[in-house]
XYZ file of N, CA, C and O in Angstrom:
448
model
N 103.765 99.925 83.794
C 102.870 101.037 84.023
C 101.772 100.653 85.010
O 101.465 101.396 85.927
N 101.201 99.481 84.813
C 100.124 99.019 85.697
C 100.641 98.808 87.115
O 100.018 99.234 88.083
N 101.795 98.159 87.237
C 102.338 97.891 88.568
C 102.720 99.180 89.284
O 102.588 99.289 90.493
N 103.159 100.171 88.539
C 103.549 101.447 89.136
C 102.334 102.316 89.474
O 102.276 102.955 90.510
N 101.331 102.339 88.592
C 100.194 103.233 88.788
C 99.075 102.623 89.631
O 98.287 103.335 90.223
N 98.990 101.292 89.645
C 97.953 100.629 90.422
C 96.614 100.504 89.704
O 95.642 100.050 90.299
N 96.558 100.868 88.416
C 95.295 100.735 87.689
C 95.026 99.269 87.368
O 95.947 98.464 87.314
N 93.757 98.893 87.151
C 93.461 97.515 86.736
C 94.058 97.235 85.349
O 94.133 98.127 84.502
N 94.462 96.001 85.121
C 95.054 95.624 83.832
C 94.140 95.979 82.672
O 94.592 96.441 81.629
N 92.841 95.754 82.842
C 91.905 95.990 81.734
C 91.838 97.465 81.347
O 91.344 97.803 80.281
N 92.344 98.354 82.214
C 92.311 99.790 81.926
C 93.640 100.307 81.353
O 93.811 101.514 81.175
N 94.548 99.412 81.020
C 95.828 99.830 80.455
C 95.578 100.569 79.141
O 94.975 100.030 78.216
N 95.999 101.827 79.045
C 95.739 102.598 77.823
C 96.479 102.005 76.623
O 97.701 101.843 76.663
N 95.747 101.675 75.578
C 96.364 101.065 74.395
C 97.318 102.033 73.700
O 98.247 101.595 73.016
N 97.109 103.336 73.871
C 97.992 104.312 73.222
C 99.425 104.276 73.771
O 100.339 104.859 73.192
N 99.630 103.578 74.898
C 100.991 103.423 75.413
C 101.810 102.459 74.564
O 103.030 102.408 74.667
N 101.099 101.662 73.750
C 101.795 100.745 72.849
C 102.123 99.388 73.443
O 102.872 98.616 72.848
N 101.579 99.072 74.609
C 101.855 97.780 75.233
C 100.925 96.687 74.738
O 101.151 95.517 74.983
N 99.829 97.057 74.092
C 98.838 96.085 73.656
C 97.745 95.934 74.700
O 97.583 96.767 75.584
N 97.024 94.857 74.589
C 95.917 94.577 75.499
C 96.408 94.394 76.924
O 97.385 93.682 77.174
N 95.712 95.010 77.869
C 96.075 94.850 79.272
C 95.976 93.418 79.738
O 96.812 92.935 80.503
N 94.971 92.699 79.252
C 94.803 91.290 79.633
C 95.967 90.453 79.103
O 96.502 89.592 79.799
N 96.399 90.745 77.870
C 97.551 90.027 77.305
C 98.807 90.323 78.120
O 99.594 89.417 78.419
N 98.992 91.576 78.484
C 100.149 91.944 79.317
C 100.107 91.204 80.650
O 101.135 90.700 81.126
N 98.932 91.127 81.256
C 98.788 90.427 82.531
C 99.134 88.949 82.374
O 99.839 88.376 83.202
N 98.653 88.326 81.299
C 98.961 86.903 81.058
C 100.458 86.686 80.901
O 101.017 85.718 81.424
N 101.105 87.583 80.159
C 102.561 87.453 79.971
C 103.298 87.614 81.290
O 104.225 86.861 81.593
N 102.908 88.610 82.067
C 103.539 88.815 83.372
C 103.390 87.562 84.235
O 104.353 87.095 84.855
N 102.190 86.990 84.258
C 101.933 85.778 85.040
C 102.786 84.604 84.538
O 103.373 83.874 85.330
N 102.901 84.473 83.219
C 103.693 83.386 82.646
C 105.177 83.568 82.946
O 105.878 82.625 83.279
N 105.655 84.812 82.837
C 107.061 85.068 83.155
C 107.349 84.756 84.618
O 108.413 84.235 84.948
N 106.407 85.081 85.487
C 106.577 84.767 86.904
C 106.638 83.253 87.099
O 107.494 82.733 87.812
N 105.730 82.541 86.440
C 105.683 81.072 86.558
C 106.980 80.433 86.073
O 107.465 79.472 86.666
N 107.546 80.991 85.027
C 108.781 80.431 84.447
C 110.046 80.886 85.166
O 111.138 80.461 84.820
N 109.922 81.785 86.134
C 111.088 82.242 86.885
C 111.908 83.300 86.184
O 113.076 83.511 86.520
N 111.314 83.991 85.206
C 112.045 85.013 84.445
C 112.569 86.110 85.370
O 113.726 86.512 85.285
N 111.721 86.596 86.279
C 112.136 87.694 87.165
C 113.259 87.252 88.092
O 114.193 88.006 88.354
N 113.173 86.020 88.596
C 114.225 85.497 89.482
C 115.556 85.422 88.725
O 116.608 85.807 89.241
N 115.505 84.950 87.477
C 116.725 84.842 86.669
C 117.304 86.220 86.350
O 118.526 86.405 86.406
N 116.440 87.188 86.021
C 116.918 88.539 85.745
C 117.563 89.170 86.985
O 118.600 89.836 86.886
N 116.939 88.950 88.136
C 117.499 89.481 89.381
C 118.870 88.875 89.657
O 119.822 89.580 90.007
N 118.996 87.563 89.469
C 120.274 86.888 89.698
C 121.342 87.420 88.743
O 122.470 87.701 89.149
N 120.975 87.596 87.479
C 121.911 88.131 86.490
C 122.342 89.551 86.861
O 123.522 89.899 86.780
N 121.390 90.371 87.300
C 121.702 91.736 87.721
C 122.689 91.721 88.892
O 123.679 92.454 88.891
N 122.431 90.866 89.882
C 123.326 90.798 91.037
C 124.720 90.323 90.634
O 125.727 90.841 91.137
N 124.798 89.354 89.730
C 126.107 88.863 89.271
C 126.892 89.969 88.575
O 128.088 90.136 88.817
N 126.220 90.736 87.727
C 126.907 91.823 87.009
C 127.320 92.949 87.956
O 128.402 93.505 87.829
N 126.444 93.285 88.897
C 126.799 94.315 89.872
C 127.969 93.861 90.739
O 128.871 94.649 91.040
N 127.974 92.596 91.143
C 129.069 92.064 91.966
C 130.384 92.078 91.179
O 131.432 92.459 91.714
N 130.331 91.679 89.907
C 131.539 91.677 89.072
C 132.092 93.084 88.901
O 133.308 93.275 88.800
N 131.222 94.086 88.887
C 131.647 95.482 88.754
C 131.907 96.124 90.116
O 132.152 97.331 90.193
N 131.869 95.326 91.182
C 132.068 95.801 92.549
C 131.113 96.951 92.891
O 131.494 97.957 93.474
N 129.842 96.786 92.517
C 128.829 97.821 92.731
C 127.843 97.475 93.842
O 126.854 98.170 94.018
N 128.088 96.408 94.578
C 127.235 96.081 95.721
C 127.980 96.481 96.983
O 129.108 96.057 97.204
N 127.357 97.310 97.790
C 127.981 97.795 99.027
C 127.535 96.893 100.177
O 126.442 97.035 100.713
N 128.423 95.981 100.547
C 128.110 94.993 101.589
C 128.340 95.527 103.001
O 128.147 94.802 103.972
N 128.728 96.786 103.144
C 129.031 97.310 104.479
C 127.784 97.469 105.345
O 127.885 97.562 106.557
N 126.634 97.550 104.720
C 125.396 97.693 105.473
C 124.242 97.184 104.623
O 124.260 97.293 103.408
N 123.246 96.622 105.274
C 122.045 96.161 104.577
C 120.826 96.594 105.388
O 120.916 96.866 106.581
N 119.707 96.656 104.716
C 118.468 97.033 105.374
C 117.368 96.051 104.969
O 117.265 95.682 103.803
N 116.574 95.657 105.950
C 115.474 94.724 105.720
C 114.184 95.386 106.171
O 114.129 95.979 107.247
N 113.166 95.301 105.342
C 111.868 95.830 105.719
C 110.805 94.931 105.118
O 111.073 94.113 104.248
N 109.593 95.094 105.608
C 108.502 94.275 105.096
C 107.215 95.071 105.096
O 107.097 96.107 105.751
N 106.264 94.556 104.349
C 104.940 95.152 104.257
C 103.930 94.022 104.300
O 103.997 93.082 103.518
N 103.012 94.105 105.232
C 101.964 93.087 105.347
C 100.706 93.587 104.658
O 100.431 94.789 104.628
N 99.954 92.661 104.096
C 98.715 93.032 103.434
C 97.737 91.878 103.440
O 98.095 90.740 103.719
N 96.500 92.182 103.148
C 95.464 91.156 103.092
C 95.600 90.348 101.816
O 95.791 90.887 100.744
N 95.480 89.073 101.949
C 95.525 88.169 100.799
C 94.370 87.194 100.916
O 93.995 86.790 102.008
N 93.815 86.794 99.805
C 92.660 85.906 99.829
C 92.992 84.489 99.411
O 92.209 83.584 99.609
N 94.115 84.280 98.792
C 94.465 82.939 98.330
C 95.967 82.795 98.215
O 96.695 83.759 98.310
N 96.414 81.587 98.012
C 97.843 81.313 97.881
C 98.359 80.519 99.065
O 97.664 80.281 100.040
N 99.606 80.105 98.941
C 100.160 79.236 99.983
C 100.840 80.001 101.111
O 101.012 79.476 102.193
N 101.221 81.244 100.868
C 101.925 82.033 101.880
C 100.960 82.946 102.614
O 101.041 84.168 102.535
N 100.047 82.341 103.363
C 99.014 83.106 104.072
C 98.997 82.672 105.527
O 99.129 81.497 105.847
N 98.848 83.639 106.387
C 98.742 83.359 107.811
C 98.040 84.496 108.508
O 97.824 85.557 107.924
N 97.679 84.297 109.760
C 96.964 85.351 110.489
C 97.838 86.588 110.668
O 98.959 86.503 111.144
N 97.315 87.739 110.262
C 98.061 88.987 110.342
C 97.912 89.559 111.751
O 96.832 89.986 112.141
N 98.993 89.600 112.530
C 98.897 90.094 113.911
C 98.573 91.580 114.002
O 98.144 92.053 115.042
N 98.745 92.323 112.919
C 98.447 93.757 112.949
C 97.081 94.087 112.354
O 96.714 95.248 112.272
N 96.335 93.054 111.941
C 95.027 93.280 111.319
C 93.984 92.296 111.864
O 93.303 91.615 111.118
N 93.914 92.223 113.179
C 92.905 91.407 113.867
C 92.911 89.943 113.438
O 91.881 89.290 113.420
N 94.085 89.441 113.061
C 94.214 88.033 112.713
C 93.645 87.655 111.364
O 93.526 86.475 111.044
N 93.311 88.641 110.529
C 92.786 88.341 109.196
C 93.884 87.703 108.350
O 95.063 88.009 108.520
N 93.513 86.842 107.403
C 94.527 86.189 106.572
C 95.344 87.211 105.793
O 94.794 88.185 105.269
N 96.628 86.993 105.737
C 97.472 87.925 105.009
C 98.834 87.370 104.688
O 99.223 86.301 105.155
N 99.566 88.102 103.875
C 100.931 87.763 103.497
C 101.828 88.945 103.812
O 101.359 90.060 104.014
N 103.127 88.681 103.821
C 104.093 89.736 104.087
C 105.173 89.685 103.017
O 105.721 88.630 102.712
N 105.446 90.854 102.429
C 106.508 90.985 101.438
C 107.736 91.525 102.158
O 107.672 92.568 102.791
N 108.860 90.816 102.059
C 110.112 91.213 102.695
C 111.093 91.651 101.607
O 111.152 91.031 100.540
N 111.885 92.671 101.877
C 112.890 93.136 100.927
C 114.178 93.462 101.672
O 114.158 94.170 102.677
N 115.284 92.943 101.154
C 116.613 93.198 101.698
C 117.402 93.971 100.651
O 117.466 93.548 99.490
N 117.963 95.118 101.045
C 118.747 95.940 100.122
C 120.122 96.223 100.713
O 120.311 96.151 101.928
N 121.066 96.543 99.820
C 122.391 96.932 100.303
C 122.369 98.398 100.723
O 121.321 99.054 100.698
N 123.518 98.935 101.080
C 123.609 100.316 101.571
C 123.073 101.332 100.568
O 122.531 102.364 100.943
N 123.200 101.046 99.273
C 122.766 101.972 98.224
C 121.340 101.698 97.739
O 120.859 102.365 96.830
N 120.673 100.704 98.319
C 119.301 100.402 97.919
C 119.173 99.351 96.844
O 118.090 99.132 96.311
N 120.270 98.683 96.502
C 120.219 97.609 95.509
C 119.473 96.422 96.124
O 119.849 95.942 97.195
N 118.404 95.948 95.476
C 117.654 94.818 96.050
C 118.468 93.531 95.994
O 118.841 93.063 94.921
N 118.766 92.984 97.157
C 119.555 91.760 97.248
C 118.670 90.523 97.305
O 119.023 89.477 96.752
N 117.547 90.627 97.985
C 116.649 89.480 98.119
C 115.243 89.972 98.412
O 115.048 91.024 99.021
N 114.287 89.180 97.974
C 112.881 89.451 98.256
C 112.217 88.129 98.590
O 112.599 87.082 98.059
N 111.254 88.179 99.477
C 110.545 86.956 99.865
C 109.105 87.278 100.202
O 108.780 88.405 100.602
N 108.258 86.292 100.043
C 106.855 86.391 100.410
C 106.588 85.318 101.453
O 106.931 84.149 101.242
N 106.029 85.722 102.592
C 105.725 84.774 103.660
C 104.320 85.040 104.186
O 103.690 86.031 103.826
N 103.881 84.171 105.063
C 102.635 84.422 105.771
C 102.806 85.662 106.638
O 103.909 85.990 107.065
N 101.707 86.381 106.902
C 101.771 87.648 107.637
C 102.316 87.491 109.047
O 102.828 88.444 109.623
N 102.209 86.305 109.623
C 102.662 86.113 110.996
C 104.119 85.661 111.093
O 104.583 85.319 112.165
N 104.864 85.676 110.001
C 106.282 85.315 110.026
C 107.091 86.559 110.347
O 106.964 87.593 109.699
N 107.963 86.466 111.353
C 108.781 87.602 111.783
C 109.865 87.896 110.736
O 110.374 86.975 110.098
N 110.204 89.161 110.596
C 111.228 89.572 109.625
C 112.560 88.860 109.842
O 113.289 88.631 108.882
N 112.903 88.553 111.068
C 114.206 87.948 111.348
C 114.377 86.583 110.699
O 115.496 86.153 110.468
N 113.283 85.942 110.376
C 113.393 84.624 109.724
C 113.749 84.784 108.279
O 114.255 83.928 107.625
């Protein structure tokens, strides 16, 4: 809900039944650290491939650059006066199935 709506974690409505927003944020951070999302994505791709549900005839790559204040994947953003930033890259198949995602410095070209 927070990732979709963009509200701060501390404002997560308790009536949704998720519990404390701060606790949810900690769990999300821990799952990321442990590679849970990467493992789930890999499992999803394996199951889709086994069911022949990935359309390899065409793929699409796009990215979104944004300002970042910390982290290792930061570089001068050529579209924002050289301010520090990162770029999120996403590769999908013909039907929009996410095949790969990457985070790079803002000055890394999509082709890489």
